[in-house]
CSV table of N, CA and C in Angstrom, one decimal:
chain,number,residue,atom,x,y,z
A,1,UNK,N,92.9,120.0,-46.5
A,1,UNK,CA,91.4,119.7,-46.5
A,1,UNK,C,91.0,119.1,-47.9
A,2,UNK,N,89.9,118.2,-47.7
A,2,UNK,CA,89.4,116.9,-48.9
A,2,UNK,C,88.7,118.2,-49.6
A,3,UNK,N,88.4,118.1,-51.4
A,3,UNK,CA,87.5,118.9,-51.8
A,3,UNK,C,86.5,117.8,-52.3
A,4,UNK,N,85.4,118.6,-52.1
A,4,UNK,CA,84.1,118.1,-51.8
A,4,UNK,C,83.8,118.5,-53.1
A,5,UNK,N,82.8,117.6,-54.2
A,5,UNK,CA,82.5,117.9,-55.3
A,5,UNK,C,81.5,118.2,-55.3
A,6,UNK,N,80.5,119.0,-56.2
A,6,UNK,CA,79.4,119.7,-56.0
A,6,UNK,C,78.3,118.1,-57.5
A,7,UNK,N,77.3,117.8,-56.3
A,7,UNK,CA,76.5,116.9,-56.7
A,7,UNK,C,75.9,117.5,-57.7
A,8,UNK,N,75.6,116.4,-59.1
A,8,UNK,CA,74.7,116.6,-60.1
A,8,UNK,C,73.6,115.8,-59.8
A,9,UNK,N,72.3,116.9,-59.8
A,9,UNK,CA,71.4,116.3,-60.0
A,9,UNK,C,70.6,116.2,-61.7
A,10,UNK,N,69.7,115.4,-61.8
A,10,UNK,CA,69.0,115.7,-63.5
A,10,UNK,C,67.8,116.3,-62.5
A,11,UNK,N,67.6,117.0,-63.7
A,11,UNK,CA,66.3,117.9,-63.9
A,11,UNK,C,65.6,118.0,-64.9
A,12,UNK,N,64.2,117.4,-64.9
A,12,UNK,CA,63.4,116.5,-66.0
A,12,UNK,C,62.0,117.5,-66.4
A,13,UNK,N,62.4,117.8,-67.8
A,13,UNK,CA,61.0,118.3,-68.3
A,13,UNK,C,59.6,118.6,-67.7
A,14,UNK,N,59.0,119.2,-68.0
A,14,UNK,CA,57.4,119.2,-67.3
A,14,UNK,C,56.4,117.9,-68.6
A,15,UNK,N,57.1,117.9,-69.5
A,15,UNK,CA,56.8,117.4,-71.0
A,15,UNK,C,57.3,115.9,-70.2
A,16,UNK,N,58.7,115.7,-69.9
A,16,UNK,CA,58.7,113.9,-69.0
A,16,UNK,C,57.9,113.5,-68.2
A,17,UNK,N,57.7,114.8,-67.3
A,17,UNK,CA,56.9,114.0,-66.3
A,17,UNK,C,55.3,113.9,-67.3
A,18,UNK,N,55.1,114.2,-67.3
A,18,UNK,CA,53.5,114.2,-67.6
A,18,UNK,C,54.3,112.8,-68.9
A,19,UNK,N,54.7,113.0,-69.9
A,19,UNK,CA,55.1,111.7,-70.4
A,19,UNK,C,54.4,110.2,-69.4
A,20,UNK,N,55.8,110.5,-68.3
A,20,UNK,CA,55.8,109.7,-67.2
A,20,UNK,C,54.2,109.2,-66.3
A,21,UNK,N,53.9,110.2,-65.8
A,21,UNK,CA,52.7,110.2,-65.5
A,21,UNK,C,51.7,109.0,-66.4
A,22,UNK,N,51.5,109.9,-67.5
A,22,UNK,CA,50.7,109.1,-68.8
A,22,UNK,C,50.8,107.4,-68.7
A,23,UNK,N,52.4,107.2,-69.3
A,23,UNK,CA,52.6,105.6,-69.3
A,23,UNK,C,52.2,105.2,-68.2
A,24,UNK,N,52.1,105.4,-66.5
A,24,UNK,CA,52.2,104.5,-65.8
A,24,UNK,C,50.7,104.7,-65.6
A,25,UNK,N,50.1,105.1,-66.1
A,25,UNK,CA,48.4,105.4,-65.5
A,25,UNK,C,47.8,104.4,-66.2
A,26,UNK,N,48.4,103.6,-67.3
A,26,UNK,CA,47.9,102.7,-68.0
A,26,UNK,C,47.2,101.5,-67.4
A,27,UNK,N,46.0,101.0,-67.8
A,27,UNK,CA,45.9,99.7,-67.4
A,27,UNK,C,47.1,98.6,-67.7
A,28,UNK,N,47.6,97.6,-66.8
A,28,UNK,CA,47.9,96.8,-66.8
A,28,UNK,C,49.2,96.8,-67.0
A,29,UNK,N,49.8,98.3,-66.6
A,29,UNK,CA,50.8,98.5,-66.7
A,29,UNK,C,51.4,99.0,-65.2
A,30,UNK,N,52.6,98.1,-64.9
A,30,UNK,CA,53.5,98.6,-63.6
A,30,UNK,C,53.8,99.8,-63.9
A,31,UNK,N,54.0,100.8,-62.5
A,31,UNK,CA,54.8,102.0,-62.7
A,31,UNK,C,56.7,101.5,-62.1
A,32,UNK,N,56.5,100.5,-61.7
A,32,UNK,CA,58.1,100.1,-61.4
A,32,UNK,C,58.8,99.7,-63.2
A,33,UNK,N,58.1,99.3,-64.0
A,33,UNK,CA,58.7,99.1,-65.1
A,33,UNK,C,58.6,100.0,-66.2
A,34,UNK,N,57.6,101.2,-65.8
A,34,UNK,CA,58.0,102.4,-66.5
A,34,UNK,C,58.4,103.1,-66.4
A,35,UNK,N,59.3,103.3,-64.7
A,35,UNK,CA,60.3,103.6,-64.2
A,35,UNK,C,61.5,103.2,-64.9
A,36,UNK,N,61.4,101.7,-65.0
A,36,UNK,CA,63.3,101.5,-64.6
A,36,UNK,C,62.9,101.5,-66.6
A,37,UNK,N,62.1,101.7,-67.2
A,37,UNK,CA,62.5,101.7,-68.7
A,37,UNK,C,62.5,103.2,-69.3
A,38,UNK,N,62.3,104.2,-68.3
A,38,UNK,CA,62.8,105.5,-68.7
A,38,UNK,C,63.8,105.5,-67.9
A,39,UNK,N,64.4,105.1,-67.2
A,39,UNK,CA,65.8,105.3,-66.4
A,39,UNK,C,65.5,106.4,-65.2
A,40,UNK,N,64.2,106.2,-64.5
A,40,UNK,CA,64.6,106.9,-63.3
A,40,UNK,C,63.6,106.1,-62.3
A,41,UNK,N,64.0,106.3,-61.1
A,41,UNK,CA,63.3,105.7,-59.8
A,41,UNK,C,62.5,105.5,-59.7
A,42,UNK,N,61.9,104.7,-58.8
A,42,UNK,CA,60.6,104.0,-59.5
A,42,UNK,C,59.7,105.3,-58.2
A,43,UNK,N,60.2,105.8,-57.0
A,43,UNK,CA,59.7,106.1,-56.1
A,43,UNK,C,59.7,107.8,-56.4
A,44,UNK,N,60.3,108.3,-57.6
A,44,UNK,CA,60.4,109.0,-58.3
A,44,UNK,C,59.4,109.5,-58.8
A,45,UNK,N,58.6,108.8,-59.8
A,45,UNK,CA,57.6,108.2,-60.4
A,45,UNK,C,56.3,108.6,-59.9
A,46,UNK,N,56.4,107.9,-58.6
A,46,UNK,CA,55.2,107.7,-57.4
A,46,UNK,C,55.1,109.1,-57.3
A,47,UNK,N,56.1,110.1,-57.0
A,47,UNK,CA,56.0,111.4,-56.7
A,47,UNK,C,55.7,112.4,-57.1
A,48,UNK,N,55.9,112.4,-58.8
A,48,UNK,CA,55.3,112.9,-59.6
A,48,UNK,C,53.6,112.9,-59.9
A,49,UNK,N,53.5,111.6,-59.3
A,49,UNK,CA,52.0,111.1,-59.9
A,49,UNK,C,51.3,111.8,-58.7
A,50,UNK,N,51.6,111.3,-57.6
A,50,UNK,CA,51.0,112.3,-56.1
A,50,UNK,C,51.4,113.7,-56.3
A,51,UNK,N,52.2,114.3,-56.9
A,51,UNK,CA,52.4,115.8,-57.1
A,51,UNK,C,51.1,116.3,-58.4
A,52,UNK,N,51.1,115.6,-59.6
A,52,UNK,CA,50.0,115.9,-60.5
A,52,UNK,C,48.7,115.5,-59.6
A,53,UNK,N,48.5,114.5,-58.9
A,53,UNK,CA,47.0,114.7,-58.4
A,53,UNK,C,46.7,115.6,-57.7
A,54,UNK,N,47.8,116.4,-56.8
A,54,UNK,CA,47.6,117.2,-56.0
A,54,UNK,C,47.5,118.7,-57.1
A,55,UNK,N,48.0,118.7,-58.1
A,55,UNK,CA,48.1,119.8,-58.9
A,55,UNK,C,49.2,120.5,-58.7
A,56,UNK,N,50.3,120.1,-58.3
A,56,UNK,CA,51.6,120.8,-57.4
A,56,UNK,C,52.8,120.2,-58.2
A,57,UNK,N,52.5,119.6,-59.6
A,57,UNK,CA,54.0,119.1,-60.5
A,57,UNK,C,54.7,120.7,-61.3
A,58,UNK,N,55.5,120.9,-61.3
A,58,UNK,CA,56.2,121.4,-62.0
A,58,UNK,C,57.8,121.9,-62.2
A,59,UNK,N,58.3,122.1,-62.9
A,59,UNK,CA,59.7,121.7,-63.2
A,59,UNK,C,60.5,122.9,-63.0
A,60,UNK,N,61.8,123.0,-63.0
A,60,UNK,CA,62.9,123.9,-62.2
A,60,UNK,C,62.4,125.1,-63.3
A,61,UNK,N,62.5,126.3,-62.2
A,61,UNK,CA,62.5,127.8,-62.8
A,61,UNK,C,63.4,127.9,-63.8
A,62,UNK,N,64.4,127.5,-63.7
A,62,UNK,CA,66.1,127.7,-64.7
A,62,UNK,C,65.8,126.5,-66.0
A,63,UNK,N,65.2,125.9,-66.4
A,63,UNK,CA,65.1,124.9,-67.4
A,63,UNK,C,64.3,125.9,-68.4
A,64,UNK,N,64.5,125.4,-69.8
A,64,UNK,CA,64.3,126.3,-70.9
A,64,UNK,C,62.5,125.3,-70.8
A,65,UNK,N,61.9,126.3,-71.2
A,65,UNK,CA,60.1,125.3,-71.7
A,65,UNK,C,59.7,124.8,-70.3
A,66,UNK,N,59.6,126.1,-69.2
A,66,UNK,CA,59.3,125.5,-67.9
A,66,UNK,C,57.4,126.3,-68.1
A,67,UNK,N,57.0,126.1,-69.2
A,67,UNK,CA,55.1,126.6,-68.2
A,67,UNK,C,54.5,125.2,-68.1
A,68,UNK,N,53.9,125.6,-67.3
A,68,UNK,CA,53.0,124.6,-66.9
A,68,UNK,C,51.8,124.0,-67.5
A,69,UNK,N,51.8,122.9,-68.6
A,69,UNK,CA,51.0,122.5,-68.9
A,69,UNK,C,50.2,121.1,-68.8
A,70,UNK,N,49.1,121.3,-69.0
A,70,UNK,CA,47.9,120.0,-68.5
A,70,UNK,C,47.8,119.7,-69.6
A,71,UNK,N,48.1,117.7,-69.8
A,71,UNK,CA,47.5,117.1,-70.6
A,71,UNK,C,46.2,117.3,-70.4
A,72,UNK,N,45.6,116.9,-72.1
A,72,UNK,CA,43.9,116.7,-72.1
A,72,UNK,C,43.7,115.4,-70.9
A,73,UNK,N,42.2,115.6,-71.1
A,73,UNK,CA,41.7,114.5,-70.2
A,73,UNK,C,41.8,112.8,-71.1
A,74,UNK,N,42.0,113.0,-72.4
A,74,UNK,CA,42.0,111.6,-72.9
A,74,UNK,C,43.3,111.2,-72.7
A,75,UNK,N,43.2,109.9,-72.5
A,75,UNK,CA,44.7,109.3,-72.5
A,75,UNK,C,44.7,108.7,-73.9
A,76,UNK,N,46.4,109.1,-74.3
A,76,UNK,CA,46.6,108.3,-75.2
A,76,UNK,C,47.3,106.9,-75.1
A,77,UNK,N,46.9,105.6,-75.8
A,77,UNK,CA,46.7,104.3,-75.5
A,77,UNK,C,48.4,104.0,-76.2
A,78,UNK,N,49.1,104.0,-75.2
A,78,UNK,CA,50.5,102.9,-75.3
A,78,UNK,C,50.6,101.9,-76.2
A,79,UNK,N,51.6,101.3,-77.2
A,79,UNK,CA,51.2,100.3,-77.3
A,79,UNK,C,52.1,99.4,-76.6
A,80,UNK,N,51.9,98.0,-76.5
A,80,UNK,CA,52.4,97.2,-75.3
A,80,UNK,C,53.7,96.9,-76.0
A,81,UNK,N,53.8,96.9,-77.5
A,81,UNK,CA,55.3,97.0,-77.9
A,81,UNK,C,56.6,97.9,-78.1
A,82,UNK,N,55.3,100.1,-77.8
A,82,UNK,CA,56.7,100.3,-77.3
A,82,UNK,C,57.3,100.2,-76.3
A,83,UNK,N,56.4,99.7,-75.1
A,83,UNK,CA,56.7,99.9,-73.4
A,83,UNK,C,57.7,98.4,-73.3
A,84,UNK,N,57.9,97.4,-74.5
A,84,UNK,CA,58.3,95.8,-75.0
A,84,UNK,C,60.2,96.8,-74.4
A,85,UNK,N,59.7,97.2,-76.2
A,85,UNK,CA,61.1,97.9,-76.8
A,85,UNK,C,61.5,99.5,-76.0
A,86,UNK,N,61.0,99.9,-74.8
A,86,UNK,CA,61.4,100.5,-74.1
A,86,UNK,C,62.8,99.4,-72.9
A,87,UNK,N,61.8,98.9,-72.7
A,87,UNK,CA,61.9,97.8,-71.8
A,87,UNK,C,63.6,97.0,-72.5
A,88,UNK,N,63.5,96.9,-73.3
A,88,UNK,CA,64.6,95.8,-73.7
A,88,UNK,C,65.7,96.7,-74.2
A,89,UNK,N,65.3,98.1,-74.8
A,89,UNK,CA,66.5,99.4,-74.7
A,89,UNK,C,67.5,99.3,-73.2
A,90,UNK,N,66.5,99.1,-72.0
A,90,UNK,CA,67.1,99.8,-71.0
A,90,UNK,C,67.9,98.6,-70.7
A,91,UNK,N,67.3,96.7,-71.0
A,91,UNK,CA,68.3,95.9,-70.6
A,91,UNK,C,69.4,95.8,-71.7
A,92,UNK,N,69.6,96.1,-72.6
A,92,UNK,CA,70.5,96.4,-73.4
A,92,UNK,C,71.6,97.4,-72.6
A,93,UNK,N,71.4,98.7,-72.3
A,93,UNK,CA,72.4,99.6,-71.9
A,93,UNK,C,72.8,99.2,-70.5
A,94,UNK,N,72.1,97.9,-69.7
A,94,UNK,CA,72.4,97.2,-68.5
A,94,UNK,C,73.5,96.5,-68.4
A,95,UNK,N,73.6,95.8,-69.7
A,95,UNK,CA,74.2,94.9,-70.1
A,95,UNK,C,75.2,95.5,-71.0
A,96,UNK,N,75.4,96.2,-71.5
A,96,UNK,CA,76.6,97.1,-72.0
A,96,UNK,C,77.3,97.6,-71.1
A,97,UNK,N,76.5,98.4,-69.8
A,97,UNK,CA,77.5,99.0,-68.5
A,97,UNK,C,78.0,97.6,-68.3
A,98,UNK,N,77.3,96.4,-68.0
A,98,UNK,CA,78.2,94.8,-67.3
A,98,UNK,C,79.4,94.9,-68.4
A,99,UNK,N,79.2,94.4,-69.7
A,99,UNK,CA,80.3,94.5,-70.2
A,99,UNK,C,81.7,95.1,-70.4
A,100,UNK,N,81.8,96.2,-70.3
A,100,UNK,CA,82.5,97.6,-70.0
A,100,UNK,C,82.9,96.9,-68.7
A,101,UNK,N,82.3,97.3,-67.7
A,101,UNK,CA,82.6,96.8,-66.7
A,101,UNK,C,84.0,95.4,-66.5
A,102,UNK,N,83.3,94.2,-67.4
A,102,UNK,CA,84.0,93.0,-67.1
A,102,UNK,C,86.0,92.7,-68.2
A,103,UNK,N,85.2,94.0,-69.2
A,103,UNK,CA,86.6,94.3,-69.8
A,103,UNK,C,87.5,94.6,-69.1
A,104,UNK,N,87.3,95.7,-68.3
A,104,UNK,CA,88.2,97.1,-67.3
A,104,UNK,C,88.6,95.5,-66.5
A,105,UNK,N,88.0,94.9,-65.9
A,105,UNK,CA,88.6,93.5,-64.6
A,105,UNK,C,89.3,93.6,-66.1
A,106,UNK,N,89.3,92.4,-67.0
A,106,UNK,CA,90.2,91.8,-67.4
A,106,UNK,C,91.7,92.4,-67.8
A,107,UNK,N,91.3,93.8,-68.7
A,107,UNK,CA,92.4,94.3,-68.3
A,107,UNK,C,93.6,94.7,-67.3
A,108,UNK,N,93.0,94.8,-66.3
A,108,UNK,CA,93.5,94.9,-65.1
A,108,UNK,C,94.0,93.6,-64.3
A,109,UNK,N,93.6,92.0,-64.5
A,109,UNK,CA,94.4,91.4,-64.4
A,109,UNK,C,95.3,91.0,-65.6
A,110,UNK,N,94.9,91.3,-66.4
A,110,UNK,CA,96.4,91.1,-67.3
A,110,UNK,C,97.8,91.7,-67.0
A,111,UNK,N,96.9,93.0,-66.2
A,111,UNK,CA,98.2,93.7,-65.8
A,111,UNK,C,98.9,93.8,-64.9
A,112,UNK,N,97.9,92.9,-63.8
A,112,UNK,CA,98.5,92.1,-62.5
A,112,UNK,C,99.4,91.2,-63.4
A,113,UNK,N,98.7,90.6,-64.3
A,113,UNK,CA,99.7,88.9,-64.7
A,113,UNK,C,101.1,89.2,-65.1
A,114,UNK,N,101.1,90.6,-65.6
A,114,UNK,CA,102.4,91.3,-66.3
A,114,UNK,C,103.0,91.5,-64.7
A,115,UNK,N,102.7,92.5,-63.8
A,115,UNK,CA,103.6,93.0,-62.7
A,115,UNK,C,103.8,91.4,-62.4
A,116,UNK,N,103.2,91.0,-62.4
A,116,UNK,CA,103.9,89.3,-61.4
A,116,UNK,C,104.8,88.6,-62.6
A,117,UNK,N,104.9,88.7,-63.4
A,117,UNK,CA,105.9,88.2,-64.1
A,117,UNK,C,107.3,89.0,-64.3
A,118,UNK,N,107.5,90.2,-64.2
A,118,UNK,CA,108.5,91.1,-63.9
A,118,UNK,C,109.0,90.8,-62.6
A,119,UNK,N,108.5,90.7,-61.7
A,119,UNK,CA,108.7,91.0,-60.2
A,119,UNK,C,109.2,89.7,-59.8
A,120,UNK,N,110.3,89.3,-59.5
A,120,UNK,CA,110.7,87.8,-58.6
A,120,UNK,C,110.4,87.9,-57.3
């Protein structure tokens, strides 16, 4: 019998989401790109936001700093360079997984090129 690995999920702050929350309520700001520049789903996101308006957000019983707290009613104003340099963090570590990535190929056909040069 196959063993079956027990899935990790993340389990995100009450302090992220409202974070989360905050950035995408912004004018003029996508929530798909303040999704993919915190590194989670953008439909994710959506969920959270429909969970705080409904008043029903809050984070796993077992997480250390689980009470439930409400931002004030003011929002505080983003500025559009760190949501820039959020943004260009996340294409950075994009492009670091590609790289990593395009190494592992190359070494692996080098090591095809070696077994075909041994082998007649």
């Amino acid at each position: 019998m196959g063993h079956t690995r027990k899935r990790h999920y993340n389990q995100y702050s009450l302090a992220f989401k409202l974070h989360a929350i905050l950035l995408s309520s912004q004018q003029g700001v996508l929530a798909k790109d303040v999704a993919s520049s915190l590194g989670i789903h953008p439909i994710m996101l959506y969920r959270w936001c429909m969970e705080y308006r409904k008043e029903s957000l809050f984070t796993h019983p077992l997480m250390k700093n689980h009470q439930m707290e409400k931002p004030s009613k003011e929002k505080k104003p983003v500025s559009p360079e760190k949501l820039k340099l959020a943004k260009a963090n996340a294409h950075i570590k994009k492009l670091e997984k590609k790289l990593a990535r395009s190494e592992e190929d190359i070494e692996i056909l080098k090591k095809f090129e070696r077994f075909l040069k041994e082998d007649p």
